[in-house]
Coordinates of C-alpha atoms in Angstrom, one line a residue:
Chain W
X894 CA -7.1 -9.0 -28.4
X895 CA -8.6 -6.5 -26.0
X896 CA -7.4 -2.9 -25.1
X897 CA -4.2 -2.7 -23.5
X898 CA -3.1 -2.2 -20.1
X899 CA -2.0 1.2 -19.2
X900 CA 0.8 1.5 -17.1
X901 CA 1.5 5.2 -15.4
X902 CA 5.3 5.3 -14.0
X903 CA 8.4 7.8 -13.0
X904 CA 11.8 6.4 -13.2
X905 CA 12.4 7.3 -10.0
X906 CA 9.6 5.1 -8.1
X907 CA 10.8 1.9 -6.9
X908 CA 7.3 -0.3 -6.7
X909 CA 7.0 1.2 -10.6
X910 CA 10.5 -0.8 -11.3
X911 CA 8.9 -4.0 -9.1
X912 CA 6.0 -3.5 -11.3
X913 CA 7.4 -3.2 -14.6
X914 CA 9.4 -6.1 -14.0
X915 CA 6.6 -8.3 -14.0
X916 CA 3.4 -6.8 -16.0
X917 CA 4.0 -7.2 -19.1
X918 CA 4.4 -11.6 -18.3
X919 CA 1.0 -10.8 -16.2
X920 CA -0.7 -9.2 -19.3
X921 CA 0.7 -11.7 -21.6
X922 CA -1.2 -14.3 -19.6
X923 CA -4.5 -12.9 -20.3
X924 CA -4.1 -11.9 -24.0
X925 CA -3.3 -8.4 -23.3
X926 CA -0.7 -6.2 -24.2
X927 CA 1.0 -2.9 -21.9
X928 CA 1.5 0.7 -22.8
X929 CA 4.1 2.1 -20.7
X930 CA 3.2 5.7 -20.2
X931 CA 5.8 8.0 -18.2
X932 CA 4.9 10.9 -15.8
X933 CA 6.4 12.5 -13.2
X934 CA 5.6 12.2 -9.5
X935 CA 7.2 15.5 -9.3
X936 CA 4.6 17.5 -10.7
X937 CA 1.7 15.3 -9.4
X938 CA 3.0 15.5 -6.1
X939 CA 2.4 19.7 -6.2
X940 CA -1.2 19.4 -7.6
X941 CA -1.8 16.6 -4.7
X942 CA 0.0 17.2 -1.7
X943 CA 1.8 14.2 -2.5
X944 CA 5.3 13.8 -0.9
X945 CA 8.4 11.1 -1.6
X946 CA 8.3 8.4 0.5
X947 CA 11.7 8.6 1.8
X948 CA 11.3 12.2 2.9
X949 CA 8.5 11.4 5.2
X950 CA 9.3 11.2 8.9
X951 CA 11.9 9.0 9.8
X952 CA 9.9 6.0 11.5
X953 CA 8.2 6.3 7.8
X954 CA 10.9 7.0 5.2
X955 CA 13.1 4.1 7.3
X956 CA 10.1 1.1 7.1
X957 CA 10.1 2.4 3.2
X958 CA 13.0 1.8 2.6
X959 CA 13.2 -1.6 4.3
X960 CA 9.9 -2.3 2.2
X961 CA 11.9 -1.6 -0.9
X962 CA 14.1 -3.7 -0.2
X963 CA 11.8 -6.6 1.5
X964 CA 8.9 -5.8 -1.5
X965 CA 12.1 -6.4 -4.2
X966 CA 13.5 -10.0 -2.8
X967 CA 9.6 -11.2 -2.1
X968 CA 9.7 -10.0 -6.0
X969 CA 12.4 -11.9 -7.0
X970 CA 14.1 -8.5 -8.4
X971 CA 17.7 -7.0 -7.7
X972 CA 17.0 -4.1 -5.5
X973 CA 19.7 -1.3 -3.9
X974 CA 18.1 1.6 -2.7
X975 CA 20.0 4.7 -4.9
X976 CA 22.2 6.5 -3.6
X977 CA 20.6 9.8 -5.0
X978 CA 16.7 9.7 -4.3
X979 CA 14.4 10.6 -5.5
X980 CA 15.8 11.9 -8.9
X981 CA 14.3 14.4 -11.7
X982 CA 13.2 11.9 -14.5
X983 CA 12.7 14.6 -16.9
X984 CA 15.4 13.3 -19.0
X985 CA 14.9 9.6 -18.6
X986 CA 10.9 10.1 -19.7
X987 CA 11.6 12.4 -22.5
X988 CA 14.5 9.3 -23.4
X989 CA 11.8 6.6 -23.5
X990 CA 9.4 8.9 -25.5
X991 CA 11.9 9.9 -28.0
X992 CA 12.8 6.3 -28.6
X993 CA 9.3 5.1 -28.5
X994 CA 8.4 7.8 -31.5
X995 CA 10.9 5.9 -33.6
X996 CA 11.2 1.8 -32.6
X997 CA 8.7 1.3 -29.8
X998 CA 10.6 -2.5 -29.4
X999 CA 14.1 -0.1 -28.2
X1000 CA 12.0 2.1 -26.2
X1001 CA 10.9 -1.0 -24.1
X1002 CA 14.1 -2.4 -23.8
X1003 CA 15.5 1.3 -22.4
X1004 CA 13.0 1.5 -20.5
X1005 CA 13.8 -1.9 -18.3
X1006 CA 17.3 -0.9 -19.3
X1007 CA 16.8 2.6 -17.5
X1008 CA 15.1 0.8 -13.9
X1009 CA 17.7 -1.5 -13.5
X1010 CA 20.4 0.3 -13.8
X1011 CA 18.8 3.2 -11.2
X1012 CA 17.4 1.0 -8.8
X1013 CA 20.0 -2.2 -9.5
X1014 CA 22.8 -0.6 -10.2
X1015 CA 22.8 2.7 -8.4
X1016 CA 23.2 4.4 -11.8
X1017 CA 21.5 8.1 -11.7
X1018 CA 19.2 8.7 -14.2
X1019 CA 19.3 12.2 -13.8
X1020 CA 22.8 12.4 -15.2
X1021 CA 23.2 12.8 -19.2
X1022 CA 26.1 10.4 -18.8
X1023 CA 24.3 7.3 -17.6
X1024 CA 21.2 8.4 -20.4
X1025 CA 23.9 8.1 -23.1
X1026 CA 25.3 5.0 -21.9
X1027 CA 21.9 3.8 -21.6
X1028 CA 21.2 4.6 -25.0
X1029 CA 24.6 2.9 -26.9
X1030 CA 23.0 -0.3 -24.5
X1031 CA 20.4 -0.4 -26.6
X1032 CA 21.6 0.3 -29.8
X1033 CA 20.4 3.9 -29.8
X1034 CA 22.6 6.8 -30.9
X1035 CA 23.5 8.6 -28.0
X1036 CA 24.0 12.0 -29.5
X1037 CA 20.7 12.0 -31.8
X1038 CA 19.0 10.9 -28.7
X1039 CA 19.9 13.9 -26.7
X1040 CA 18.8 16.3 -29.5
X1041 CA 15.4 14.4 -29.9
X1042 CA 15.0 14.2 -26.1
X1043 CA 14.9 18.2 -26.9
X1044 CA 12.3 18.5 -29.8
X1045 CA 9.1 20.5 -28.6
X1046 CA 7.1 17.5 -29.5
X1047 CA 9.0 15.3 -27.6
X1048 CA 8.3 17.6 -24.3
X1049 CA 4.8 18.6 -25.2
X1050 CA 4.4 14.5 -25.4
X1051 CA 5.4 14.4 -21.6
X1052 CA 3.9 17.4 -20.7
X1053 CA 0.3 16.2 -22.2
X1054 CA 0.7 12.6 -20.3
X1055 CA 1.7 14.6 -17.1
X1056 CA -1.6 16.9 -17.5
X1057 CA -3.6 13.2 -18.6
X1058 CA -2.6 11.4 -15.5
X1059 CA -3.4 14.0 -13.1
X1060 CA -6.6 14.5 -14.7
X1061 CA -7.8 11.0 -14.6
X1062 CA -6.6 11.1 -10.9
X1063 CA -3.5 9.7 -10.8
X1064 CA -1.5 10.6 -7.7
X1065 CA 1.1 8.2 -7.4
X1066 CA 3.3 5.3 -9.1
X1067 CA 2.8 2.9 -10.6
X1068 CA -0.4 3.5 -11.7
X1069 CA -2.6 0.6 -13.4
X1070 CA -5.3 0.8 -15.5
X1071 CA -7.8 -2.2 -16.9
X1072 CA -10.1 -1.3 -19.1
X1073 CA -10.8 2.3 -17.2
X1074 CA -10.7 0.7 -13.6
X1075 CA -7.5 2.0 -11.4
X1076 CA -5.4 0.3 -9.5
X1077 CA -2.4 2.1 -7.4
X1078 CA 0.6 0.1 -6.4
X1079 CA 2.9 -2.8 -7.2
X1080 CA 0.9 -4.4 -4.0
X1081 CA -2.6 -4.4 -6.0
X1082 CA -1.3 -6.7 -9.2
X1083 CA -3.3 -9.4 -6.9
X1084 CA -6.2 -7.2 -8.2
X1085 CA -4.9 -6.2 -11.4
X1086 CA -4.9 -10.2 -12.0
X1087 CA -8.3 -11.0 -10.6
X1088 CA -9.9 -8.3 -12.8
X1089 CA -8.0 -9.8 -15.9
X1090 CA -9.4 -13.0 -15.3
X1091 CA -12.7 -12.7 -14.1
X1092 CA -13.7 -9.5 -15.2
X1093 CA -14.9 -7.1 -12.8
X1094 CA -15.6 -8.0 -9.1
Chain M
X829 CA 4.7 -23.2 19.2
X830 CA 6.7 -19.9 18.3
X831 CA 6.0 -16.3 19.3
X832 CA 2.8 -15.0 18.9
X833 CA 1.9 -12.7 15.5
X834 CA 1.9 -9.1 17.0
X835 CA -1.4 -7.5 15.1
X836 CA -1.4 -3.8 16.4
X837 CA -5.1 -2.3 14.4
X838 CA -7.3 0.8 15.3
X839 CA -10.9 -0.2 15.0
X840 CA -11.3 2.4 12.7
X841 CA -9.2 1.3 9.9
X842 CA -10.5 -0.7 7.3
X843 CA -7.6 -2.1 6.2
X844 CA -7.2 -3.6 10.1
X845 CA -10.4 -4.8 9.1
X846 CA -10.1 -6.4 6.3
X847 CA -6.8 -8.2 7.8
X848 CA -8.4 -9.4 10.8
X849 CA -10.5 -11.6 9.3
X850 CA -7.6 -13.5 7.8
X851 CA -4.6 -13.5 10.2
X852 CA -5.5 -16.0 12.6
X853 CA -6.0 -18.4 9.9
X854 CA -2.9 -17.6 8.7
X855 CA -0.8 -17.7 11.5
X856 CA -2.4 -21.1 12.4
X857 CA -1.3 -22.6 9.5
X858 CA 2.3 -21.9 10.0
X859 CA 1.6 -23.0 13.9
X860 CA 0.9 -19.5 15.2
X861 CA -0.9 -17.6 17.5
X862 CA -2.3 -14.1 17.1
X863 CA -1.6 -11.3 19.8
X864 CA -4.2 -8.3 19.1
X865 CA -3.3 -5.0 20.1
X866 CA -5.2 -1.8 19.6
X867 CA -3.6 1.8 19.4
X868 CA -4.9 5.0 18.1
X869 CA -4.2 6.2 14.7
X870 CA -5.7 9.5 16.1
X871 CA -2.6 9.9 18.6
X872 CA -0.2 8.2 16.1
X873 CA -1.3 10.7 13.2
X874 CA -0.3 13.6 15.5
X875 CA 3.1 12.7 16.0
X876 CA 3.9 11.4 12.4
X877 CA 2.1 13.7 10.6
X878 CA -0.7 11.4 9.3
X879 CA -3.8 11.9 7.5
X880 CA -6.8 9.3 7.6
X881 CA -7.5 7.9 4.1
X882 CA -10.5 9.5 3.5
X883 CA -9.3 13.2 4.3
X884 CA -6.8 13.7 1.8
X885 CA -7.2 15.7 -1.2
X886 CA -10.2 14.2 -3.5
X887 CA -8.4 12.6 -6.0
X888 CA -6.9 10.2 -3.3
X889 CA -9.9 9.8 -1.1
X890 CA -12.1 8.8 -3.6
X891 CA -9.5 6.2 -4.3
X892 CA -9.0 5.0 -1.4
X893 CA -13.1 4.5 -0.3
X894 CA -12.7 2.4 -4.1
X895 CA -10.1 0.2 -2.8
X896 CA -12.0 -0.2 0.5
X897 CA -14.4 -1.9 -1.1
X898 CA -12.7 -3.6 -3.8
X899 CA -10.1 -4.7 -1.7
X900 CA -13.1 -6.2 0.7
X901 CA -14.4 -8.2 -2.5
X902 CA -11.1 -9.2 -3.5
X903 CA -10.5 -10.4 -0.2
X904 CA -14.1 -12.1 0.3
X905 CA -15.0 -9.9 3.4
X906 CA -18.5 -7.8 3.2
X907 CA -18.0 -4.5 3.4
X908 CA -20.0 -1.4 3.7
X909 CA -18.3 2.4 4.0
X910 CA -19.6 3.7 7.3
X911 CA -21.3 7.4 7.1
X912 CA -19.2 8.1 10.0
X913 CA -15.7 8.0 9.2
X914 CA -13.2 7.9 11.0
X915 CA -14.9 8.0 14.0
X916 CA -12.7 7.6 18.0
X917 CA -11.9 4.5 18.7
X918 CA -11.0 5.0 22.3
X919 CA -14.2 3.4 23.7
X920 CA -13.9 0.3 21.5
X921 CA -10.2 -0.4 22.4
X922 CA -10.7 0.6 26.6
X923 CA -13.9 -2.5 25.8
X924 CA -12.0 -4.5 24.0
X925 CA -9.0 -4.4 26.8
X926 CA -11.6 -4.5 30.0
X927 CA -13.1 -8.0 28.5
X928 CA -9.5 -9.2 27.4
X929 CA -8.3 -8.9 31.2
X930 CA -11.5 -10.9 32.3
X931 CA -11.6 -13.5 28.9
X932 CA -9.6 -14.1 26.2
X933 CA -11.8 -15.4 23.8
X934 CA -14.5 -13.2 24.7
X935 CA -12.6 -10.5 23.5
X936 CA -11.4 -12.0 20.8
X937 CA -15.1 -12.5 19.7
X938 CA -16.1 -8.6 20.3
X939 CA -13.3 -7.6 18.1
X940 CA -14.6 -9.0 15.1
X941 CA -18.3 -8.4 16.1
X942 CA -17.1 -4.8 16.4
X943 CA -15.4 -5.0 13.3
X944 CA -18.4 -6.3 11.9
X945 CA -20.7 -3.8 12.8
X946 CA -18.6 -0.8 12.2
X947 CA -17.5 -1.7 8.5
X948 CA -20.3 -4.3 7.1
X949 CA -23.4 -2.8 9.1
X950 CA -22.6 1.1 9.4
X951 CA -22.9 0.9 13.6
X952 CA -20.4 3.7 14.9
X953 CA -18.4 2.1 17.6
X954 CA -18.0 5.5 19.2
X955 CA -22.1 5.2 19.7
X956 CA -21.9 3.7 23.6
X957 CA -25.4 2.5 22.8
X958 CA -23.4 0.0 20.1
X959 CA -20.5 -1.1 22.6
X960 CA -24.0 -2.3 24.7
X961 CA -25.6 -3.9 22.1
X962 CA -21.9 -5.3 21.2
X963 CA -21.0 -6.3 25.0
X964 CA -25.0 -8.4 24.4
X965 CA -24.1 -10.0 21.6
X966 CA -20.7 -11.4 22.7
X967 CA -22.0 -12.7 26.7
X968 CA -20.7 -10.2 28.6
X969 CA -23.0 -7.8 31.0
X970 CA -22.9 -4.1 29.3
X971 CA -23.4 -2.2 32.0
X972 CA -19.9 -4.1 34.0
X973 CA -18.1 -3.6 30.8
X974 CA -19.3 0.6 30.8
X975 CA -17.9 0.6 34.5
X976 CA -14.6 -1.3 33.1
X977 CA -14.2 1.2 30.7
X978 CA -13.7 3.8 33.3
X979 CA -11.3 2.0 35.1
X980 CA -8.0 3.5 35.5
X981 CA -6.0 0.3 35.1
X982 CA -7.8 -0.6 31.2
X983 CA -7.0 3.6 30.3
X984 CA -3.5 3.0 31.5
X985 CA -2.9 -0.2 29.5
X986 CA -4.2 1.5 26.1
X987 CA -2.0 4.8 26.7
X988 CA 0.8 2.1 27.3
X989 CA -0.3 0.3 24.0
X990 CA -0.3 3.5 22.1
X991 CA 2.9 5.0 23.0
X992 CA 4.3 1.1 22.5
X993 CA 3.3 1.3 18.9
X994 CA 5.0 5.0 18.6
X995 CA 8.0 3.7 19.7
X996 CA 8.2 0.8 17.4
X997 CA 7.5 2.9 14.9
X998 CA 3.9 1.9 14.0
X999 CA 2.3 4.9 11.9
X1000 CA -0.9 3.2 10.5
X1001 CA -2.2 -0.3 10.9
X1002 CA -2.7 -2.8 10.8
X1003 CA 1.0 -3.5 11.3
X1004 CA 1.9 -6.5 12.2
X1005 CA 5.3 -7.9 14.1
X1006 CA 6.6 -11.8 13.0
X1007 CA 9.7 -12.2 15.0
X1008 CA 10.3 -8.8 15.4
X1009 CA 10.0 -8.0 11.2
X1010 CA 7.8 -5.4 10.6
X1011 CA 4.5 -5.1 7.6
X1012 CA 2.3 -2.1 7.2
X1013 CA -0.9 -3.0 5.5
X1014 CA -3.5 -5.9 4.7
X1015 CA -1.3 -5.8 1.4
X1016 CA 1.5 -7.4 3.1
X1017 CA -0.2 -10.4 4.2
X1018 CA 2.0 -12.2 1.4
X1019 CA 4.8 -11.2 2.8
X1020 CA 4.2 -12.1 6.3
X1021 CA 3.3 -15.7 4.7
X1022 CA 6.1 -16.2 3.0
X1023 CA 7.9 -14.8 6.2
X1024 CA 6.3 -17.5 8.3
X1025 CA 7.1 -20.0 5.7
X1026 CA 10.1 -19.7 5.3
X1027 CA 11.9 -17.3 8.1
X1028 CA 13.7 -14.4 7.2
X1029 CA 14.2 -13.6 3.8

């Protein structure tokens, strides 16, 4: 089986959710498998001038939002834009790390856990509340989740994928990498696919 | 036959590019014809705050030239990044507007033989030498289409074009109008597809 595909998101990007919702099936069909790696748009964003795309000008942030929305039924994925956006993701990355260092099968299922219920739902993962919830749903202990989501190496984990992504020029979500070659946007797994089956072209 | 597809590009864009060589085979299929219409990212940029592609931190630029080209060989377009970039438009569009009030389908060939030259053979369409050589190459007299430039009617239309696609709220291109729907982006050529296939969804 060849290496896997990375995948760079932030809980709080919506093409990442449209994305996530269908890579791993798209890697699956090409013998690969995915590593989900979290960083945060946030911090990326400072370093690149980067800004959220609902807080551009309005004839801007308003076609976003209709994209989200149009981009999510073309999809075939439940879509509301949140009512709180964008969020910090801090929390919800740290989460999915902390998981992941102990049963990397429950981290994935928080992690598709965690996208619907933000972007489905309208369920702010920026609130401990919905993060414990979120962690009983997938049969994590809430409580020992919240202490592990503050273990140094849990943070220096998110802080050394945040200081990886921007180094390897990452400047938005989701971020996709085959075999070294990048590929920005839930728009590009066209691309992502061609490369996969063909090789590079 | 329904309403025309609405294609609003800037000859400077690649992505326009890159899209005009499929979208009247697309919109043929589902029946369709294509209305082009130039603007000016240059004016549009000013009042949304726009940045071309190419001038944004590195990081993104270098990106973005990537895509260019990938995005040309994914489509199966041939595609060379111009040494001038992004170069003014304005002469290209007034051209393309002088020969569309004289012939339709003459214009419709000196768009993509502009295209052409710009982004596969590195000619800069703001080189009046090139418009010639370009006005030649499609039939029509160079030296009548230099005079038709000037004239005050073609300047009017394309400052009539422009501030059209501002207040739509184009802010880069190509953007194309199905039925009033809006898409941003060669990317969303799916979309409009499906759109066409199947009406609003």
């Amino acid at each position: 089986m060849s290496a896997p595909i990375e995948f760079w998101f932030d809980f709080s990007s919506p093409y990442s959710y449209l994305a996530s919702e269908k890579i791993e099936e798209l890697a699956a069909r090409y013998g690969r498998r995915v590593a989900f790696k979290p960083t945060l748009l946030g911090v990326i964003f400072r370093t690149t001038g980067g800004v959220p795309l609902t807080e551009l000008v309005p004839p801007k942030s308003r076609y976003f939002v209709h994209d989200f929305e149009r981009s999510a039924r073309f999809t075939g994925v439940p879509f509301r834009q949140p009512s709180a956006f964008p969020i910090s993701t801090v929390g919800a990355a740290r989460a999915f790390l902390w998981l992941q260092s102990r049963d990397e099968a429950m981290a994935l299922r928080f992690l598709h856990a965690a996208f619907r219920a933000y972007f489905a739902h309208d369920r702010s993962l920026a609130e401990p509340d919905v993060l414990a919830a979120l962690a009983r749903e997938v049969g994590a202990d809430p409580a020992q989740m919240a202490q592990g989501m503050q273990e140094p190496a849990i943070k220096d984990r998110l802080k050394a994928l945040v200081d990886e992504s921007i180094a390897r020029g990452v400047f938005g979500a989701p971020t996709i990498f085959v075999d070294g070659e990048m590929f920005w946007g839930h728009d590009r797994l066209p691309q992502v696919e061609r490369w996969l089956a063909t090789g590079p072209f």
